[in-house]
């Protein structure tokens, strides 16, 4: 009985291995096509390993299709979003962790409620507001629009973390003459490294992958496109340059996958934590 | 109001605020000194209130306001049309088509993706399965990849002229001539749903795996002693224990799938002949499409508001059912 059970478990590999390979096929195709010559692609080679390896596609994507610029834009955009979210949510989370802060419950309630009320699509007022601030067609405006709605979970994470720190630590700092801001920046914030890591990683990945907001806010400035938006426009104009597309896709997707692979535990735990709590 | 404040003021002046007792009636210290005591906290809250207020709360309110105007975004909104935009949205067949498609994305995510991900989660939760971390990673990778980019990669794979999928299918003799997966009104929507499932599967899988972690091991042991086999364990132990979390997962999956934009915009832009149009692409078209003569911000806002209300209604319709099941799961 036992042996049969163990064999049955092993039999699952016969299903899982091909399934996962098929699942990952788009990535495999992407990488292999990026190194194939355009000629080989046109002849319809289905083989995964390119006949003659070439870096031409990457060159073309990087310079002609401006993926180099797009990469820099994407990094600027993502880093700005991460810094904004971290700073704003850490400050707010610290303040909201205080016991007996008047208005605390109301603020937390508003935060949570907006997360659960479906509010349709509010991109237009956001767009008009950024326009009104004179930040349209700039990456800062897009970063603000991206950072605003995603604050809730980071604020709650920081709040939960700071509320769990013993009060004595704060009091000791106060006795030593540290004021409120100094206690926060020099003592409390360094303690919050795990939360900072989780929030930074989650926000970096979602900002890197964002499409709607960068698309809307760079309509008038093609030079500020991020990778996703650039890819979209490249596809619209050159839908036949498949190897160039594949190289562009690699430039857009592989860095973020590498970041994820190094820090996957943090990321997966972050998502899982959202469900459990 | 004034009396309580003056009374409280004397208390605070004479002594420190009394400590809150465990009882139900707490003698609260007066508001003003408490505000003053916490004023640094309020300073710390200002950036969040500004950012969140400006980019989340304000857009929610302003959507409603703009929806009453016929407005192309030039100058101030002055052309009040009352409920005109709303009646136009509700009477617009294209809007309902887009809404129906958005809804179908949710139906597929809830009825296909969720159960499928649960099966994989149960399988991958088995400690004796070798290499389960690797499988999990492979299934999760699509989640991390940029939707717009993988959408375009899929568009190439599904291309009728030399795309890998069609080449393979014709090569195997399964089809006679290539299928225009994303270019025909009958196949485009199911194809996009398939890609959407591929993209979102990993997140749902992680949700379920997290949920399975919450089931205490002792219960399995107890049920095994009682003679339950693995099928019975699944039916009578795992599934009932998962119900409360399943409801949370359901809501998360529902929200995500209803807001499909990136994939559709990147691949078909709602076409062919609007057969894959979803509400977000519909709104985008009226407000931002470079090929329209003048944007219709008011109308697009009205469509957004109607979409939000319809979603709210659907969510509320689920509520009694969910509460019932939640109780059953908790009991």
Short mmCIF file of N, CA and C in Angstrom, two decimals, chain A residues 49-218:
data_model
loop_
_atom_site.label_atom_id
_atom_site.label_comp_id
_atom_site.label_asym_id
_atom_site.label_seq_id
_atom_site.Cartn_x
_atom_site.Cartn_y
_atom_site.Cartn_z
N UNK A 49 16.90 25.71 -30.32
CA UNK A 49 18.27 26.22 -30.34
C UNK A 49 18.55 26.87 -31.69
N UNK A 50 18.95 28.14 -31.69
CA UNK A 50 19.21 28.85 -32.95
C UNK A 50 20.35 28.19 -33.71
N UNK A 51 20.24 28.22 -35.06
CA UNK A 51 21.30 27.63 -35.88
C UNK A 51 22.58 28.45 -35.78
N UNK A 52 22.44 29.76 -36.05
CA UNK A 52 23.61 30.59 -35.81
C UNK A 52 23.20 31.73 -34.88
N UNK A 53 23.91 31.79 -33.78
CA UNK A 53 23.56 32.77 -32.75
C UNK A 53 23.90 34.16 -33.23
N UNK A 54 23.05 35.11 -32.91
CA UNK A 54 23.34 36.49 -33.29
C UNK A 54 22.87 37.44 -32.19
N UNK A 55 23.60 38.54 -32.07
CA UNK A 55 23.20 39.57 -31.11
C UNK A 55 22.58 40.77 -31.84
N UNK A 56 22.41 40.63 -33.15
CA UNK A 56 21.88 41.72 -33.97
C UNK A 56 20.53 42.22 -33.45
N UNK A 57 19.68 41.26 -33.04
CA UNK A 57 18.34 41.66 -32.60
C UNK A 57 18.39 42.58 -31.39
N UNK A 58 19.32 42.26 -30.50
CA UNK A 58 19.45 43.08 -29.30
C UNK A 58 19.95 44.48 -29.68
N UNK A 59 20.93 44.50 -30.61
CA UNK A 59 21.43 45.79 -31.07
C UNK A 59 20.31 46.63 -31.66
N UNK A 60 19.52 45.98 -32.54
CA UNK A 60 18.43 46.69 -33.20
C UNK A 60 17.41 47.20 -32.18
N UNK A 61 17.06 46.34 -31.24
CA UNK A 61 16.07 46.74 -30.24
C UNK A 61 16.61 47.86 -29.36
N UNK A 62 17.88 47.71 -28.97
CA UNK A 62 18.45 48.66 -28.01
C UNK A 62 18.59 50.06 -28.60
N UNK A 63 19.05 50.15 -29.86
CA UNK A 63 19.29 51.47 -30.42
C UNK A 63 18.17 51.93 -31.36
N UNK A 64 17.88 51.15 -32.41
CA UNK A 64 16.88 51.60 -33.39
C UNK A 64 15.50 51.72 -32.74
N UNK A 65 15.11 50.68 -31.99
CA UNK A 65 13.80 50.71 -31.38
C UNK A 65 13.82 51.40 -30.02
N UNK A 66 14.96 51.95 -29.64
CA UNK A 66 15.10 52.78 -28.45
C UNK A 66 14.81 52.06 -27.14
N UNK A 67 15.01 50.76 -27.10
CA UNK A 67 14.76 50.06 -25.84
C UNK A 67 15.77 50.45 -24.77
N UNK A 68 16.92 50.98 -25.21
CA UNK A 68 17.89 51.48 -24.23
C UNK A 68 17.30 52.62 -23.42
N UNK A 69 16.69 53.59 -24.16
CA UNK A 69 16.04 54.71 -23.48
C UNK A 69 14.90 54.20 -22.60
N UNK A 70 14.13 53.27 -23.15
CA UNK A 70 12.98 52.77 -22.41
C UNK A 70 13.41 52.10 -21.11
N UNK A 71 14.56 51.40 -21.17
CA UNK A 71 15.04 50.75 -19.95
C UNK A 71 15.35 51.79 -18.89
N UNK A 72 16.04 52.86 -19.31
CA UNK A 72 16.37 53.91 -18.33
C UNK A 72 15.09 54.53 -17.78
N UNK A 73 14.12 54.79 -18.67
CA UNK A 73 12.85 55.36 -18.21
C UNK A 73 12.17 54.44 -17.20
N UNK A 74 12.16 53.13 -17.51
CA UNK A 74 11.49 52.20 -16.62
C UNK A 74 12.16 52.17 -15.26
N UNK A 75 13.50 52.19 -15.25
CA UNK A 75 14.20 52.19 -13.97
C UNK A 75 13.87 53.47 -13.20
N UNK A 76 13.94 54.62 -13.89
CA UNK A 76 13.62 55.89 -13.22
C UNK A 76 12.22 55.84 -12.63
N UNK A 77 11.28 55.41 -13.45
CA UNK A 77 9.88 55.36 -13.03
C UNK A 77 9.70 54.44 -11.82
N UNK A 78 10.25 53.23 -11.92
CA UNK A 78 10.06 52.25 -10.83
C UNK A 78 10.72 52.72 -9.54
N UNK A 79 11.94 53.26 -9.65
CA UNK A 79 12.64 53.71 -8.45
C UNK A 79 11.89 54.88 -7.80
N UNK A 80 11.38 55.79 -8.63
CA UNK A 80 10.62 56.91 -8.08
C UNK A 80 9.39 56.40 -7.32
N UNK A 81 8.67 55.46 -7.92
CA UNK A 81 7.48 54.92 -7.26
C UNK A 81 7.87 54.29 -5.93
N UNK A 82 8.95 53.49 -5.93
CA UNK A 82 9.36 52.81 -4.71
C UNK A 82 9.70 53.81 -3.62
N UNK A 83 10.47 54.85 -3.98
CA UNK A 83 10.86 55.84 -2.97
C UNK A 83 9.64 56.56 -2.42
N UNK A 84 8.75 56.97 -3.33
CA UNK A 84 7.54 57.66 -2.89
C UNK A 84 6.73 56.80 -1.92
N UNK A 85 6.48 55.56 -2.33
CA UNK A 85 5.64 54.69 -1.51
C UNK A 85 6.31 54.43 -0.16
N UNK A 86 7.61 54.13 -0.18
CA UNK A 86 8.30 53.81 1.06
C UNK A 86 8.24 54.97 2.04
N UNK A 87 8.61 56.14 1.55
CA UNK A 87 8.69 57.31 2.43
C UNK A 87 7.32 57.63 3.01
N UNK A 88 6.34 57.74 2.12
CA UNK A 88 5.01 58.16 2.55
C UNK A 88 4.38 57.12 3.47
N UNK A 89 4.50 55.84 3.11
CA UNK A 89 3.81 54.82 3.91
C UNK A 89 4.53 54.56 5.22
N UNK A 90 5.86 54.69 5.25
CA UNK A 90 6.56 54.48 6.52
C UNK A 90 6.20 55.59 7.52
N UNK A 91 6.19 56.83 7.04
CA UNK A 91 5.81 57.94 7.92
C UNK A 91 4.39 57.75 8.45
N UNK A 92 3.47 57.46 7.54
CA UNK A 92 2.08 57.31 7.95
C UNK A 92 1.89 56.11 8.86
N UNK A 93 2.57 55.01 8.53
CA UNK A 93 2.43 53.81 9.35
C UNK A 93 2.93 54.03 10.76
N UNK A 94 4.02 54.79 10.88
CA UNK A 94 4.57 55.09 12.21
C UNK A 94 3.59 55.93 13.01
N UNK A 95 3.02 56.95 12.36
CA UNK A 95 2.07 57.82 13.06
C UNK A 95 0.84 57.03 13.47
N UNK A 96 0.36 56.16 12.57
CA UNK A 96 -0.88 55.43 12.86
C UNK A 96 -0.67 54.32 13.88
N UNK A 97 0.57 53.98 14.16
CA UNK A 97 0.82 52.93 15.16
C UNK A 97 0.70 53.46 16.58
N UNK A 98 0.56 54.78 16.72
CA UNK A 98 0.41 55.37 18.06
C UNK A 98 -0.93 54.99 18.66
N UNK A 99 -0.90 54.63 19.89
CA UNK A 99 -2.17 54.35 20.56
C UNK A 99 -2.83 55.67 20.91
N UNK A 100 -4.14 55.72 20.75
CA UNK A 100 -4.90 56.89 21.18
C UNK A 100 -4.71 58.10 20.31
N UNK A 101 -4.30 57.91 19.06
CA UNK A 101 -4.19 59.04 18.15
C UNK A 101 -5.60 59.42 17.68
N UNK A 102 -6.04 60.65 17.99
CA UNK A 102 -7.41 61.00 17.57
C UNK A 102 -7.53 60.96 16.06
N UNK A 103 -8.60 60.33 15.59
CA UNK A 103 -8.84 60.25 14.15
C UNK A 103 -8.20 59.05 13.48
N UNK A 104 -7.48 58.26 14.26
CA UNK A 104 -6.78 57.11 13.70
C UNK A 104 -7.74 56.11 13.06
N UNK A 105 -8.79 55.80 13.82
CA UNK A 105 -9.74 54.80 13.32
C UNK A 105 -10.37 55.24 12.01
N UNK A 106 -10.71 56.53 11.95
CA UNK A 106 -11.36 57.04 10.74
C UNK A 106 -10.42 56.92 9.55
N UNK A 107 -9.15 57.26 9.75
CA UNK A 107 -8.19 57.20 8.64
C UNK A 107 -8.02 55.76 8.16
N UNK A 108 -7.84 54.84 9.11
CA UNK A 108 -7.66 53.44 8.72
C UNK A 108 -8.91 52.93 8.02
N UNK A 109 -10.08 53.33 8.52
CA UNK A 109 -11.32 52.88 7.89
C UNK A 109 -11.40 53.37 6.44
N UNK A 110 -11.07 54.63 6.21
CA UNK A 110 -11.13 55.15 4.83
C UNK A 110 -10.17 54.37 3.94
N UNK A 111 -8.97 54.11 4.46
CA UNK A 111 -7.98 53.37 3.67
C UNK A 111 -8.52 52.00 3.26
N UNK A 112 -9.06 51.28 4.25
CA UNK A 112 -9.50 49.92 3.97
C UNK A 112 -10.72 49.91 3.05
N UNK A 113 -11.64 50.86 3.30
CA UNK A 113 -12.87 50.87 2.50
C UNK A 113 -12.55 51.14 1.03
N UNK A 114 -11.65 52.10 0.76
CA UNK A 114 -11.35 52.39 -0.64
C UNK A 114 -10.73 51.18 -1.34
N UNK A 115 -10.11 50.32 -0.54
CA UNK A 115 -9.50 49.15 -1.15
C UNK A 115 -10.57 48.17 -1.62
N UNK A 116 -11.70 48.15 -0.90
CA UNK A 116 -12.70 47.13 -1.22
C UNK A 116 -13.86 47.64 -2.06
N UNK A 117 -14.04 48.96 -2.13
CA UNK A 117 -15.11 49.46 -2.99
C UNK A 117 -14.62 49.45 -4.43
N UNK A 118 -15.34 48.78 -5.29
CA UNK A 118 -14.95 48.88 -6.69
C UNK A 118 -15.27 50.29 -7.17
N UNK A 119 -14.29 51.01 -7.66
CA UNK A 119 -14.60 52.38 -8.06
C UNK A 119 -14.47 52.59 -9.56
N UNK A 120 -14.66 51.54 -10.33
CA UNK A 120 -14.63 51.70 -11.77
C UNK A 120 -13.32 52.25 -12.23
N UNK A 121 -13.36 53.03 -13.26
CA UNK A 121 -12.10 53.55 -13.74
C UNK A 121 -11.96 55.03 -13.46
N UNK A 122 -11.02 55.39 -12.63
CA UNK A 122 -10.87 56.77 -12.20
C UNK A 122 -9.66 57.42 -12.86
N UNK A 123 -9.25 56.88 -13.99
CA UNK A 123 -8.04 57.39 -14.62
C UNK A 123 -8.21 58.83 -15.12
N UNK A 124 -9.43 59.21 -15.50
CA UNK A 124 -9.59 60.53 -16.12
C UNK A 124 -9.36 61.67 -15.12
N UNK A 125 -10.03 61.66 -13.95
CA UNK A 125 -9.70 62.71 -12.97
C UNK A 125 -8.22 62.70 -12.60
N UNK A 126 -7.62 61.52 -12.48
CA UNK A 126 -6.19 61.45 -12.17
C UNK A 126 -5.38 62.14 -13.26
N UNK A 127 -5.74 61.83 -14.49
CA UNK A 127 -5.05 62.43 -15.64
C UNK A 127 -5.19 63.95 -15.63
N UNK A 128 -6.43 64.42 -15.36
CA UNK A 128 -6.67 65.86 -15.37
C UNK A 128 -5.95 66.55 -14.23
N UNK A 129 -5.88 65.86 -13.08
CA UNK A 129 -5.19 66.44 -11.93
C UNK A 129 -3.70 66.61 -12.23
N UNK A 130 -3.10 65.56 -12.77
CA UNK A 130 -1.67 65.63 -13.09
C UNK A 130 -1.43 66.72 -14.14
N UNK A 131 -2.35 66.79 -15.10
CA UNK A 131 -2.29 67.85 -16.10
C UNK A 131 -2.33 69.22 -15.45
N UNK A 132 -3.26 69.38 -14.51
CA UNK A 132 -3.42 70.65 -13.81
C UNK A 132 -2.18 71.03 -13.01
N UNK A 133 -1.50 70.02 -12.48
CA UNK A 133 -0.28 70.29 -11.72
C UNK A 133 0.89 70.59 -12.65
N UNK A 134 0.65 70.48 -13.95
CA UNK A 134 1.72 70.72 -14.90
C UNK A 134 2.72 69.59 -14.99
N UNK A 135 2.31 68.40 -14.55
CA UNK A 135 3.24 67.27 -14.54
C UNK A 135 2.94 66.26 -15.65
N UNK A 136 1.99 66.60 -16.53
CA UNK A 136 1.70 65.64 -17.58
C UNK A 136 2.90 65.53 -18.51
N UNK A 137 2.98 64.39 -19.16
CA UNK A 137 4.12 64.12 -20.04
C UNK A 137 5.44 64.20 -19.29
N UNK A 138 5.41 63.69 -18.08
CA UNK A 138 6.64 63.58 -17.32
C UNK A 138 6.54 62.31 -16.49
N UNK A 139 7.67 61.74 -16.16
CA UNK A 139 7.61 60.48 -15.42
C UNK A 139 7.19 60.70 -13.97
N UNK A 140 7.45 61.91 -13.42
CA UNK A 140 7.07 62.15 -12.04
C UNK A 140 5.55 62.10 -11.89
N UNK A 141 4.84 62.72 -12.82
CA UNK A 141 3.38 62.69 -12.76
C UNK A 141 2.87 61.26 -12.81
N UNK A 142 3.43 60.47 -13.71
CA UNK A 142 3.02 59.07 -13.81
C UNK A 142 3.33 58.32 -12.52
N UNK A 143 4.50 58.61 -11.93
CA UNK A 143 4.88 57.92 -10.71
C UNK A 143 3.93 58.28 -9.56
N UNK A 144 3.52 59.54 -9.49
CA UNK A 144 2.56 59.94 -8.46
C UNK A 144 1.24 59.20 -8.64
N UNK A 145 0.78 59.14 -9.89
CA UNK A 145 -0.48 58.47 -10.17
C UNK A 145 -0.40 56.98 -9.86
N UNK A 146 0.78 56.43 -10.04
CA UNK A 146 0.96 55.00 -9.75
C UNK A 146 1.04 54.77 -8.24
N UNK A 147 1.72 55.68 -7.52
CA UNK A 147 1.98 55.47 -6.09
C UNK A 147 0.74 55.72 -5.24
N UNK A 148 -0.09 56.71 -5.62
CA UNK A 148 -1.23 57.08 -4.79
C UNK A 148 -2.14 55.93 -4.42
N UNK A 149 -2.67 55.20 -5.39
CA UNK A 149 -3.65 54.16 -5.06
C UNK A 149 -3.05 52.90 -4.42
N UNK A 150 -1.74 52.71 -4.49
CA UNK A 150 -1.19 51.45 -3.95
C UNK A 150 -0.71 51.60 -2.51
N UNK A 151 -1.01 52.74 -1.88
CA UNK A 151 -0.44 53.00 -0.56
C UNK A 151 -1.02 52.15 0.56
N UNK A 152 -2.27 51.69 0.38
CA UNK A 152 -3.00 51.12 1.52
C UNK A 152 -2.24 49.97 2.18
N UNK A 153 -1.89 48.97 1.38
CA UNK A 153 -1.25 47.79 1.97
C UNK A 153 0.09 48.15 2.65
N UNK A 154 0.97 48.93 1.98
CA UNK A 154 2.21 49.32 2.68
C UNK A 154 1.96 50.07 3.99
N UNK A 155 1.00 50.98 4.01
CA UNK A 155 0.71 51.71 5.25
C UNK A 155 0.31 50.73 6.35
N UNK A 156 -0.57 49.79 6.00
CA UNK A 156 -1.02 48.84 7.01
C UNK A 156 0.13 47.94 7.48
N UNK A 157 1.01 47.58 6.54
CA UNK A 157 2.16 46.75 6.93
C UNK A 157 3.05 47.48 7.92
N UNK A 158 3.38 48.74 7.60
CA UNK A 158 4.24 49.52 8.49
C UNK A 158 3.55 49.75 9.83
N UNK A 159 2.25 50.01 9.78
CA UNK A 159 1.51 50.24 11.01
C UNK A 159 1.58 49.00 11.90
N UNK A 160 1.34 47.87 11.31
CA UNK A 160 1.39 46.64 12.09
C UNK A 160 2.77 46.41 12.68
N UNK A 161 3.80 46.69 11.90
CA UNK A 161 5.16 46.46 12.38
C UNK A 161 5.50 47.40 13.53
N UNK A 162 5.26 48.69 13.36
CA UNK A 162 5.64 49.66 14.40
C UNK A 162 4.82 49.47 15.67
N UNK A 163 3.57 49.03 15.51
CA UNK A 163 2.74 48.81 16.69
C UNK A 163 3.29 47.66 17.53
N UNK A 164 4.05 46.76 16.88
CA UNK A 164 4.57 45.60 17.61
C UNK A 164 5.88 45.87 18.32
N UNK A 165 6.46 47.04 18.11
CA UNK A 165 7.74 47.34 18.78
C UNK A 165 7.47 47.81 20.21
N UNK A 166 8.20 47.28 21.17
CA UNK A 166 7.96 47.65 22.57
C UNK A 166 8.08 49.15 22.78
N UNK A 167 7.19 49.67 23.59
CA UNK A 167 7.15 51.11 23.83
C UNK A 167 8.41 51.60 24.53
N UNK A 168 9.04 50.70 25.30
CA UNK A 168 10.21 51.11 26.10
C UNK A 168 11.32 51.68 25.22
N UNK A 169 11.42 51.11 24.01
CA UNK A 169 12.47 51.56 23.09
C UNK A 169 12.31 53.04 22.76
N UNK A 170 11.07 53.41 22.47
CA UNK A 170 10.79 54.80 22.15
C UNK A 170 11.05 55.69 23.35
N UNK A 171 10.63 55.21 24.51
CA UNK A 171 10.80 56.03 25.71
C UNK A 171 12.28 56.22 26.02
N UNK A 172 13.06 55.16 25.84
CA UNK A 172 14.50 55.27 26.07
C UNK A 172 15.11 56.33 25.16
N UNK A 173 14.65 56.32 23.90
CA UNK A 173 15.17 57.31 22.95
C UNK A 173 14.80 58.71 23.40
N UNK A 174 13.57 58.84 23.91
CA UNK A 174 13.14 60.17 24.33
C UNK A 174 13.95 60.64 25.53
N UNK A 175 14.21 59.72 26.44
CA UNK A 175 15.01 60.06 27.61
C UNK A 175 16.40 60.53 27.17
N UNK A 176 16.92 59.88 26.13
CA UNK A 176 18.23 60.28 25.63
C UNK A 176 18.19 61.58 24.85
N UNK A 177 17.03 62.17 24.73
CA UNK A 177 16.93 63.49 24.12
C UNK A 177 16.61 63.49 22.64
N UNK A 178 16.21 62.34 22.09
CA UNK A 178 15.85 62.31 20.68
C UNK A 178 14.41 62.75 20.51
N UNK A 179 14.17 63.65 19.58
CA UNK A 179 12.80 64.10 19.33
C UNK A 179 12.06 63.08 18.49
N UNK A 180 10.81 63.40 18.18
CA UNK A 180 9.95 62.48 17.43
C UNK A 180 10.54 62.12 16.07
N UNK A 181 10.91 63.10 15.26
CA UNK A 181 11.44 62.73 13.94
C UNK A 181 12.74 61.94 14.04
N UNK A 182 13.59 62.33 15.00
CA UNK A 182 14.87 61.66 15.11
C UNK A 182 14.70 60.22 15.59
N UNK A 183 13.80 60.02 16.53
CA UNK A 183 13.51 58.65 16.97
C UNK A 183 13.09 57.80 15.79
N UNK A 184 12.26 58.40 14.94
CA UNK A 184 11.78 57.64 13.79
C UNK A 184 12.90 57.30 12.82
N UNK A 185 13.65 58.32 12.40
CA UNK A 185 14.62 58.08 11.34
C UNK A 185 15.84 57.28 11.80
N UNK A 186 16.26 57.50 13.06
CA UNK A 186 17.50 56.85 13.49
C UNK A 186 17.30 55.53 14.21
N UNK A 187 16.14 55.36 14.81
CA UNK A 187 15.95 54.14 15.59
C UNK A 187 14.88 53.23 14.99
N UNK A 188 13.70 53.78 14.74
CA UNK A 188 12.60 52.93 14.32
C UNK A 188 12.74 52.47 12.87
N UNK A 189 13.07 53.40 11.98
CA UNK A 189 13.13 53.04 10.57
C UNK A 189 14.17 51.94 10.28
N UNK A 190 15.37 52.02 10.86
CA UNK A 190 16.32 50.92 10.61
C UNK A 190 15.80 49.58 11.11
N UNK A 191 14.96 49.59 12.13
CA UNK A 191 14.41 48.32 12.63
C UNK A 191 13.44 47.71 11.62
N UNK A 192 12.85 48.58 10.79
CA UNK A 192 11.78 48.12 9.91
C UNK A 192 12.30 47.53 8.60
N UNK A 193 13.58 47.15 8.57
CA UNK A 193 14.16 46.67 7.31
C UNK A 193 13.35 45.56 6.62
N UNK A 194 12.85 44.57 7.38
CA UNK A 194 12.09 43.53 6.68
C UNK A 194 10.88 44.07 5.93
N UNK A 195 10.15 44.99 6.58
CA UNK A 195 8.97 45.56 5.91
C UNK A 195 9.41 46.41 4.72
N UNK A 196 10.47 47.18 4.90
CA UNK A 196 10.98 48.01 3.80
C UNK A 196 11.31 47.11 2.60
N UNK A 197 11.96 45.98 2.88
CA UNK A 197 12.31 45.06 1.80
C UNK A 197 11.09 44.55 1.06
N UNK A 198 10.10 44.08 1.81
CA UNK A 198 8.90 43.54 1.17
C UNK A 198 8.21 44.61 0.33
N UNK A 199 7.99 45.77 0.94
CA UNK A 199 7.27 46.83 0.23
C UNK A 199 8.04 47.25 -1.01
N UNK A 200 9.36 47.45 -0.87
CA UNK A 200 10.16 47.90 -2.01
C UNK A 200 10.07 46.90 -3.15
N UNK A 201 10.21 45.62 -2.84
CA UNK A 201 10.19 44.60 -3.88
C UNK A 201 8.84 44.55 -4.59
N UNK A 202 7.77 44.51 -3.81
CA UNK A 202 6.44 44.43 -4.41
C UNK A 202 6.18 45.63 -5.31
N UNK A 203 6.53 46.82 -4.81
CA UNK A 203 6.25 48.03 -5.59
C UNK A 203 7.14 48.11 -6.81
N UNK A 204 8.38 47.65 -6.68
CA UNK A 204 9.28 47.70 -7.82
C UNK A 204 8.75 46.81 -8.94
N UNK A 205 8.35 45.60 -8.58
CA UNK A 205 7.86 44.68 -9.61
C UNK A 205 6.58 45.22 -10.24
N UNK A 206 5.65 45.73 -9.43
CA UNK A 206 4.40 46.17 -10.05
C UNK A 206 4.61 47.45 -10.85
N UNK A 207 5.54 48.32 -10.42
CA UNK A 207 5.78 49.52 -11.22
C UNK A 207 6.48 49.18 -12.52
N UNK A 208 7.41 48.25 -12.46
CA UNK A 208 8.13 47.82 -13.66
C UNK A 208 7.13 47.27 -14.69
N UNK A 209 6.14 46.53 -14.20
CA UNK A 209 5.18 45.89 -15.10
C UNK A 209 4.00 46.77 -15.45
N UNK A 210 3.90 47.95 -14.85
CA UNK A 210 2.74 48.80 -15.09
C UNK A 210 2.64 49.16 -16.56
N UNK A 211 1.42 49.28 -17.03
CA UNK A 211 1.22 49.58 -18.45
C UNK A 211 0.23 50.72 -18.64
N UNK A 212 -0.92 50.61 -18.00
CA UNK A 212 -1.99 51.58 -18.21
C UNK A 212 -1.51 53.00 -17.90
N UNK A 213 -0.99 53.22 -16.71
CA UNK A 213 -0.62 54.58 -16.30
C UNK A 213 0.53 55.13 -17.13
N UNK A 214 1.63 54.40 -17.31
CA UNK A 214 2.69 54.94 -18.17
C UNK A 214 2.19 55.19 -19.60
N UNK A 215 1.29 54.36 -20.08
CA UNK A 215 0.76 54.53 -21.43
C UNK A 215 0.03 55.86 -21.54
N UNK A 216 -0.87 56.11 -20.58
CA UNK A 216 -1.68 57.31 -20.62
C UNK A 216 -0.82 58.57 -20.47
N UNK A 217 0.18 58.49 -19.59
CA UNK A 217 0.94 59.70 -19.28
C UNK A 217 2.11 59.96 -20.22
N UNK A 218 2.37 59.05 -21.14
CA UNK A 218 3.45 59.32 -22.09
C UNK A 218 2.92 59.41 -23.52
#
